Amino acid sequence: MNIMLFHSTQGLRPAVRQAADRLRAAGHEVWTPDLFEGRTFETVEEGMEFQEQIGKDELLKRAVLAAAPYSARGLVYAGFSLGASIAQTLALGDEKARGLLLLHGTSDLAANTSVDDLPVQLHVAEPDPFETDDWLSAWYLQMGRAGADVEIYRYAGAGHLYTDPGLPDHDEEAAEATWRVALGFLDSL
Protein backbone atom coordinates (compact mmCIF):
# COMPACT_ATOMS: atom_id res chain seq x y z
CA MET A 1 0.00 0.00 0.00
CA ASN A 2 1.16 3.55 -0.73
CA ILE A 3 0.71 5.72 2.37
CA MET A 4 1.00 9.50 2.75
CA LEU A 5 1.54 10.08 6.50
CA PHE A 6 1.13 13.62 7.88
CA HIS A 7 2.60 14.85 11.15
CA SER A 8 0.83 16.54 14.06
CA THR A 9 0.91 20.20 15.04
CA GLN A 10 4.15 19.40 16.87
CA GLY A 11 5.91 18.78 13.56
CA LEU A 12 7.77 15.88 11.98
CA ARG A 13 8.89 14.38 15.28
CA PRO A 14 10.84 11.11 15.65
CA ALA A 15 7.59 9.27 16.46
CA VAL A 16 6.26 10.03 12.96
CA ARG A 17 9.42 8.61 11.41
CA GLN A 18 9.17 5.56 13.70
CA ALA A 19 5.56 5.05 12.63
CA ALA A 20 6.61 5.26 8.98
CA ASP A 21 9.36 2.70 9.64
CA ARG A 22 6.82 0.39 11.30
CA LEU A 23 4.56 0.69 8.25
CA ARG A 24 7.49 0.08 5.88
CA ALA A 25 8.49 -3.02 7.86
CA ALA A 26 4.94 -4.29 7.22
CA GLY A 27 5.54 -3.93 3.46
CA HIS A 28 4.07 -0.49 2.76
CA GLU A 29 5.61 2.42 0.88
CA VAL A 30 5.37 5.53 3.07
CA TRP A 31 6.01 9.23 2.58
CA THR A 32 6.22 11.68 5.50
CA PRO A 33 6.11 15.22 4.14
CA ASP A 34 7.37 17.95 6.46
CA LEU A 35 4.68 20.62 6.29
CA PHE A 36 6.53 22.74 8.87
CA GLU A 37 9.83 22.76 6.91
CA GLY A 38 11.97 21.39 9.74
CA ARG A 39 10.27 23.03 12.71
CA THR A 40 9.16 20.86 15.65
CA PHE A 41 7.56 21.90 18.92
CA GLU A 42 7.57 20.58 22.47
CA THR A 43 3.96 21.55 23.16
CA VAL A 44 0.69 21.50 21.25
CA GLU A 45 0.23 25.20 22.03
CA GLU A 46 3.56 26.16 20.41
CA GLY A 47 2.71 24.07 17.38
CA MET A 48 -0.75 25.57 17.06
CA GLU A 49 0.70 29.08 17.20
CA PHE A 50 3.11 28.22 14.37
CA GLN A 51 0.33 26.48 12.43
CA GLU A 52 -1.80 29.63 12.65
CA GLN A 53 1.12 31.71 11.33
CA ILE A 54 1.37 29.46 8.28
CA GLY A 55 -2.40 29.36 7.77
CA LYS A 56 -4.74 26.51 6.89
CA ASP A 57 -4.71 27.23 3.15
CA GLU A 58 -0.91 27.16 2.98
CA LEU A 59 -0.75 23.91 4.96
CA LEU A 60 -3.26 22.29 2.63
CA LYS A 61 -1.35 23.57 -0.39
CA ARG A 62 1.86 22.02 0.96
CA ALA A 63 0.05 18.74 1.62
CA VAL A 64 -1.49 18.63 -1.85
CA LEU A 65 1.90 19.34 -3.44
CA ALA A 66 3.48 16.54 -1.38
CA ALA A 67 0.77 14.02 -2.32
CA ALA A 68 0.33 14.99 -5.99
CA PRO A 69 3.27 12.99 -7.41
CA TYR A 70 1.90 9.79 -5.83
CA SER A 71 -1.89 10.19 -5.90
CA ALA A 72 -2.31 8.38 -9.23
CA ARG A 73 -1.07 5.22 -7.44
CA GLY A 74 -4.07 5.26 -5.11
CA LEU A 75 -2.89 6.52 -1.75
CA VAL A 76 -3.96 5.71 1.74
CA TYR A 77 -3.95 9.05 3.53
CA ALA A 78 -2.95 8.94 7.19
CA GLY A 79 -2.00 11.39 9.88
CA PHE A 80 -1.59 12.29 13.50
CA SER A 81 -3.97 14.91 14.99
CA LEU A 82 -3.53 17.97 12.70
CA GLY A 83 -2.09 15.56 10.14
CA ALA A 84 -5.23 13.44 10.42
CA SER A 85 -7.42 16.44 9.60
CA ILE A 86 -5.22 17.19 6.59
CA ALA A 87 -5.27 13.52 5.52
CA GLN A 88 -9.07 13.51 5.79
CA THR A 89 -9.40 16.62 3.63
CA LEU A 90 -7.12 15.17 0.95
CA ALA A 91 -8.66 11.69 0.98
CA LEU A 92 -12.20 13.03 0.63
CA GLY A 93 -11.09 15.08 -2.37
CA ASP A 94 -9.12 12.30 -4.12
CA GLU A 95 -11.28 9.88 -6.10
CA LYS A 96 -8.33 7.44 -6.25
CA ALA A 97 -7.83 7.34 -2.46
CA ARG A 98 -7.66 3.74 -1.22
CA GLY A 99 -8.27 4.49 2.45
CA LEU A 100 -7.99 6.91 5.34
CA LEU A 101 -6.21 6.16 8.63
CA LEU A 102 -6.84 8.82 11.28
CA LEU A 103 -4.77 8.86 14.45
CA HIS A 104 -5.89 11.30 17.14
CA GLY A 105 -7.90 13.62 14.93
CA THR A 106 -10.65 14.39 12.44
CA SER A 107 -11.80 17.42 10.48
CA ASP A 108 -14.93 19.20 9.32
CA LEU A 109 -16.66 17.88 6.21
CA ALA A 110 -18.04 20.02 3.44
CA ALA A 111 -21.81 19.62 3.09
CA ASN A 112 -21.48 18.19 -0.42
CA THR A 113 -18.75 15.64 0.41
CA SER A 114 -19.27 12.32 -1.33
CA VAL A 115 -17.08 9.21 -1.56
CA ASP A 116 -17.67 5.71 -2.79
CA ASP A 117 -17.29 3.37 0.23
CA LEU A 118 -13.95 4.89 1.29
CA PRO A 119 -12.56 2.72 4.13
CA VAL A 120 -11.84 4.94 7.16
CA GLN A 121 -10.37 3.99 10.49
CA LEU A 122 -10.09 6.40 13.44
CA HIS A 123 -8.08 5.82 16.61
CA VAL A 124 -8.65 8.35 19.39
CA ALA A 125 -8.27 8.71 23.15
CA GLU A 126 -11.31 8.54 25.42
CA PRO A 127 -11.83 11.23 26.54
CA ASP A 128 -9.93 13.48 24.16
CA PRO A 129 -10.11 17.27 24.62
CA PHE A 130 -9.78 17.83 20.86
CA GLU A 131 -12.23 15.08 19.81
CA THR A 132 -15.21 15.30 22.17
CA ASP A 133 -17.95 12.67 22.25
CA ASP A 134 -20.50 15.04 20.69
CA TRP A 135 -18.06 16.01 17.92
CA LEU A 136 -17.22 12.37 17.16
CA SER A 137 -20.89 11.38 17.01
CA ALA A 138 -21.66 14.17 14.54
CA TRP A 139 -18.49 13.42 12.53
CA TYR A 140 -19.38 9.71 12.32
CA LEU A 141 -22.86 10.48 11.01
CA GLN A 142 -21.53 12.98 8.46
CA MET A 143 -18.90 10.53 7.22
CA GLY A 144 -21.56 7.85 6.84
CA ARG A 145 -23.81 10.21 4.86
CA ALA A 146 -20.83 11.05 2.65
CA GLY A 147 -20.43 7.37 1.79
CA ALA A 148 -17.44 6.43 3.94
CA ASP A 149 -17.15 3.05 5.66
CA VAL A 150 -16.00 4.14 9.14
CA GLU A 151 -14.55 2.25 12.11
CA ILE A 152 -13.80 4.11 15.36
CA TYR A 153 -11.51 2.80 18.11
CA ARG A 154 -11.41 4.58 21.48
CA TYR A 155 -8.69 4.15 24.11
CA ALA A 156 -9.85 4.90 27.65
CA GLY A 157 -7.41 6.90 29.74
CA ALA A 158 -4.88 7.51 26.96
CA GLY A 159 -3.59 11.04 26.26
CA HIS A 160 -4.32 12.88 23.01
CA LEU A 161 -1.10 11.89 21.15
CA TYR A 162 -0.78 8.56 22.95
CA THR A 163 1.18 6.87 20.13
CA ASP A 164 4.15 9.27 20.53
CA PRO A 165 6.64 7.74 23.02
CA GLY A 166 8.43 11.10 23.31
CA LEU A 167 5.40 12.89 24.81
CA PRO A 168 3.70 12.79 28.22
CA ASP A 169 0.49 11.58 26.49
CA HIS A 170 2.14 8.29 25.55
CA ASP A 171 0.30 5.11 26.48
CA GLU A 172 2.26 2.06 25.36
CA GLU A 173 -0.61 -0.40 25.66
CA ALA A 174 -3.01 1.82 23.69
CA ALA A 175 -0.30 2.58 21.10
CA GLU A 176 0.45 -1.10 20.49
CA ALA A 177 -3.26 -1.91 20.24
CA THR A 178 -3.65 0.94 17.74
CA TRP A 179 -0.82 -0.29 15.53
CA ARG A 180 -2.07 -3.88 15.64
CA VAL A 181 -5.55 -2.83 14.45
CA ALA A 182 -4.23 -0.23 11.97
CA LEU A 183 -1.87 -2.72 10.31
CA GLY A 184 -4.77 -5.15 9.93
CA PHE A 185 -6.84 -2.36 8.38
CA LEU A 186 -4.08 -1.53 5.89
CA ASP A 187 -3.65 -5.20 4.98
CA SER A 188 -7.38 -5.38 4.21
CA LEU A 189 -7.28 -2.60 1.62
Tab-separated table of C-alpha atoms in Angstrom:
chain	number	residue	atom	x	y	z
A	1	MET	CA	0.000	0.000	0.000
A	2	ASN	CA	1.159	3.547	-0.727
A	3	ILE	CA	0.714	5.716	2.369
A	4	MET	CA	1.003	9.501	2.755
A	5	LEU	CA	1.540	10.080	6.497
A	6	PHE	CA	1.131	13.617	7.876
A	7	HIS	CA	2.598	14.845	11.155
A	8	SER	CA	0.829	16.538	14.058
A	9	THR	CA	0.910	20.201	15.037
A	10	GLN	CA	4.152	19.405	16.870
A	11	GLY	CA	5.907	18.783	13.560
A	12	LEU	CA	7.766	15.878	11.975
A	13	ARG	CA	8.893	14.376	15.281
A	14	PRO	CA	10.841	11.109	15.651
A	15	ALA	CA	7.586	9.272	16.464
A	16	VAL	CA	6.259	10.027	12.964
A	17	ARG	CA	9.424	8.610	11.407
A	18	GLN	CA	9.174	5.563	13.701
A	19	ALA	CA	5.560	5.052	12.632
A	20	ALA	CA	6.610	5.258	8.978
A	21	ASP	CA	9.358	2.697	9.636
A	22	ARG	CA	6.823	0.392	11.301
A	23	LEU	CA	4.564	0.694	8.246
A	24	ARG	CA	7.493	0.080	5.876
A	25	ALA	CA	8.494	-3.022	7.861
A	26	ALA	CA	4.940	-4.292	7.222
A	27	GLY	CA	5.541	-3.925	3.463
A	28	HIS	CA	4.072	-0.492	2.756
A	29	GLU	CA	5.613	2.419	0.880
A	30	VAL	CA	5.368	5.528	3.067
A	31	TRP	CA	6.012	9.233	2.577
A	32	THR	CA	6.223	11.678	5.501
A	33	PRO	CA	6.111	15.225	4.143
A	34	ASP	CA	7.373	17.948	6.461
A	35	LEU	CA	4.676	20.620	6.287
A	36	PHE	CA	6.535	22.745	8.865
A	37	GLU	CA	9.828	22.761	6.915
A	38	GLY	CA	11.969	21.394	9.736
A	39	ARG	CA	10.274	23.028	12.714
A	40	THR	CA	9.158	20.864	15.646
A	41	PHE	CA	7.557	21.899	18.924
A	42	GLU	CA	7.567	20.578	22.472
A	43	THR	CA	3.958	21.552	23.161
A	44	VAL	CA	0.689	21.496	21.250
A	45	GLU	CA	0.230	25.196	22.033
A	46	GLU	CA	3.558	26.162	20.414
A	47	GLY	CA	2.714	24.069	17.378
A	48	MET	CA	-0.747	25.570	17.062
A	49	GLU	CA	0.696	29.083	17.201
A	50	PHE	CA	3.107	28.219	14.372
A	51	GLN	CA	0.331	26.483	12.425
A	52	GLU	CA	-1.797	29.632	12.650
A	53	GLN	CA	1.115	31.714	11.326
A	54	ILE	CA	1.366	29.459	8.278
A	55	GLY	CA	-2.403	29.361	7.770
A	56	LYS	CA	-4.740	26.509	6.887
A	57	ASP	CA	-4.715	27.228	3.148
A	58	GLU	CA	-0.907	27.165	2.979
A	59	LEU	CA	-0.745	23.912	4.963
A	60	LEU	CA	-3.264	22.288	2.629
A	61	LYS	CA	-1.349	23.571	-0.385
A	62	ARG	CA	1.863	22.024	0.965
A	63	ALA	CA	0.051	18.743	1.624
A	64	VAL	CA	-1.493	18.631	-1.852
A	65	LEU	CA	1.896	19.335	-3.443
A	66	ALA	CA	3.477	16.544	-1.375
A	67	ALA	CA	0.775	14.019	-2.315
A	68	ALA	CA	0.326	14.987	-5.987
A	69	PRO	CA	3.266	12.987	-7.415
A	70	TYR	CA	1.902	9.787	-5.826
A	71	SER	CA	-1.886	10.190	-5.896
A	72	ALA	CA	-2.306	8.377	-9.227
A	73	ARG	CA	-1.071	5.224	-7.438
A	74	GLY	CA	-4.069	5.263	-5.114
A	75	LEU	CA	-2.895	6.522	-1.751
A	76	VAL	CA	-3.961	5.710	1.743
A	77	TYR	CA	-3.946	9.052	3.526
A	78	ALA	CA	-2.946	8.939	7.185
A	79	GLY	CA	-2.004	11.392	9.875
A	80	PHE	CA	-1.592	12.290	13.497
A	81	SER	CA	-3.974	14.912	14.988
A	82	LEU	CA	-3.526	17.969	12.703
A	83	GLY	CA	-2.094	15.556	10.141
A	84	ALA	CA	-5.230	13.437	10.420
A	85	SER	CA	-7.415	16.436	9.604
A	86	ILE	CA	-5.216	17.185	6.587
A	87	ALA	CA	-5.271	13.525	5.522
A	88	GLN	CA	-9.074	13.508	5.788
A	89	THR	CA	-9.395	16.617	3.627
A	90	LEU	CA	-7.120	15.168	0.946
A	91	ALA	CA	-8.657	11.689	0.976
A	92	LEU	CA	-12.196	13.029	0.630
A	93	GLY	CA	-11.086	15.076	-2.372
A	94	ASP	CA	-9.121	12.305	-4.119
A	95	GLU	CA	-11.276	9.876	-6.096
A	96	LYS	CA	-8.333	7.438	-6.250
A	97	ALA	CA	-7.832	7.336	-2.464
A	98	ARG	CA	-7.657	3.741	-1.218
A	99	GLY	CA	-8.265	4.493	2.453
A	100	LEU	CA	-7.987	6.912	5.340
A	101	LEU	CA	-6.206	6.164	8.631
A	102	LEU	CA	-6.838	8.817	11.278
A	103	LEU	CA	-4.765	8.856	14.455
A	104	HIS	CA	-5.887	11.304	17.143
A	105	GLY	CA	-7.903	13.616	14.930
A	106	THR	CA	-10.650	14.394	12.443
A	107	SER	CA	-11.798	17.422	10.484
A	108	ASP	CA	-14.930	19.200	9.317
A	109	LEU	CA	-16.656	17.880	6.210
A	110	ALA	CA	-18.038	20.021	3.443
A	111	ALA	CA	-21.814	19.616	3.091
A	112	ASN	CA	-21.483	18.191	-0.421
A	113	THR	CA	-18.749	15.641	0.406
A	114	SER	CA	-19.271	12.320	-1.325
A	115	VAL	CA	-17.083	9.214	-1.557
A	116	ASP	CA	-17.670	5.706	-2.786
A	117	ASP	CA	-17.292	3.372	0.230
A	118	LEU	CA	-13.954	4.888	1.294
A	119	PRO	CA	-12.557	2.721	4.126
A	120	VAL	CA	-11.844	4.936	7.156
A	121	GLN	CA	-10.369	3.987	10.493
A	122	LEU	CA	-10.093	6.395	13.437
A	123	HIS	CA	-8.085	5.820	16.615
A	124	VAL	CA	-8.655	8.347	19.392
A	125	ALA	CA	-8.274	8.713	23.151
A	126	GLU	CA	-11.310	8.544	25.420
A	127	PRO	CA	-11.827	11.228	26.542
A	128	ASP	CA	-9.926	13.476	24.158
A	129	PRO	CA	-10.108	17.270	24.618
A	130	PHE	CA	-9.783	17.830	20.863
A	131	GLU	CA	-12.226	15.082	19.814
A	132	THR	CA	-15.213	15.301	22.170
A	133	ASP	CA	-17.955	12.670	22.248
A	134	ASP	CA	-20.502	15.044	20.690
A	135	TRP	CA	-18.064	16.007	17.924
A	136	LEU	CA	-17.220	12.371	17.159
A	137	SER	CA	-20.892	11.382	17.010
A	138	ALA	CA	-21.655	14.170	14.543
A	139	TRP	CA	-18.492	13.421	12.533
A	140	TYR	CA	-19.378	9.711	12.317
A	141	LEU	CA	-22.863	10.482	11.008
A	142	GLN	CA	-21.525	12.984	8.459
A	143	MET	CA	-18.896	10.531	7.221
A	144	GLY	CA	-21.561	7.854	6.836
A	145	ARG	CA	-23.806	10.212	4.863
A	146	ALA	CA	-20.826	11.052	2.650
A	147	GLY	CA	-20.426	7.368	1.791
A	148	ALA	CA	-17.437	6.425	3.943
A	149	ASP	CA	-17.154	3.047	5.660
A	150	VAL	CA	-16.000	4.139	9.143
A	151	GLU	CA	-14.554	2.247	12.108
A	152	ILE	CA	-13.803	4.106	15.358
A	153	TYR	CA	-11.511	2.802	18.106
A	154	ARG	CA	-11.409	4.583	21.479
A	155	TYR	CA	-8.691	4.153	24.113
A	156	ALA	CA	-9.845	4.904	27.654
A	157	GLY	CA	-7.415	6.904	29.741
A	158	ALA	CA	-4.880	7.510	26.960
A	159	GLY	CA	-3.591	11.035	26.256
A	160	HIS	CA	-4.316	12.878	23.008
A	161	LEU	CA	-1.104	11.886	21.154
A	162	TYR	CA	-0.782	8.556	22.946
A	163	THR	CA	1.185	6.871	20.128
A	164	ASP	CA	4.155	9.270	20.526
A	165	PRO	CA	6.641	7.742	23.022
A	166	GLY	CA	8.426	11.099	23.309
A	167	LEU	CA	5.403	12.885	24.808
A	168	PRO	CA	3.699	12.794	28.220
A	169	ASP	CA	0.486	11.584	26.493
A	170	HIS	CA	2.142	8.288	25.550
A	171	ASP	CA	0.295	5.111	26.476
A	172	GLU	CA	2.262	2.063	25.360
A	173	GLU	CA	-0.615	-0.399	25.663
A	174	ALA	CA	-3.012	1.823	23.685
A	175	ALA	CA	-0.303	2.576	21.097
A	176	GLU	CA	0.454	-1.102	20.491
A	177	ALA	CA	-3.264	-1.908	20.240
A	178	THR	CA	-3.651	0.939	17.739
A	179	TRP	CA	-0.824	-0.288	15.535
A	180	ARG	CA	-2.070	-3.881	15.638
A	181	VAL	CA	-5.547	-2.828	14.453
A	182	ALA	CA	-4.233	-0.228	11.972
A	183	LEU	CA	-1.870	-2.717	10.314
A	184	GLY	CA	-4.772	-5.153	9.929
A	185	PHE	CA	-6.840	-2.362	8.377
A	186	LEU	CA	-4.078	-1.531	5.888
A	187	ASP	CA	-3.653	-5.202	4.979
A	188	SER	CA	-7.383	-5.380	4.206
A	189	LEU	CA	-7.276	-2.599	1.615
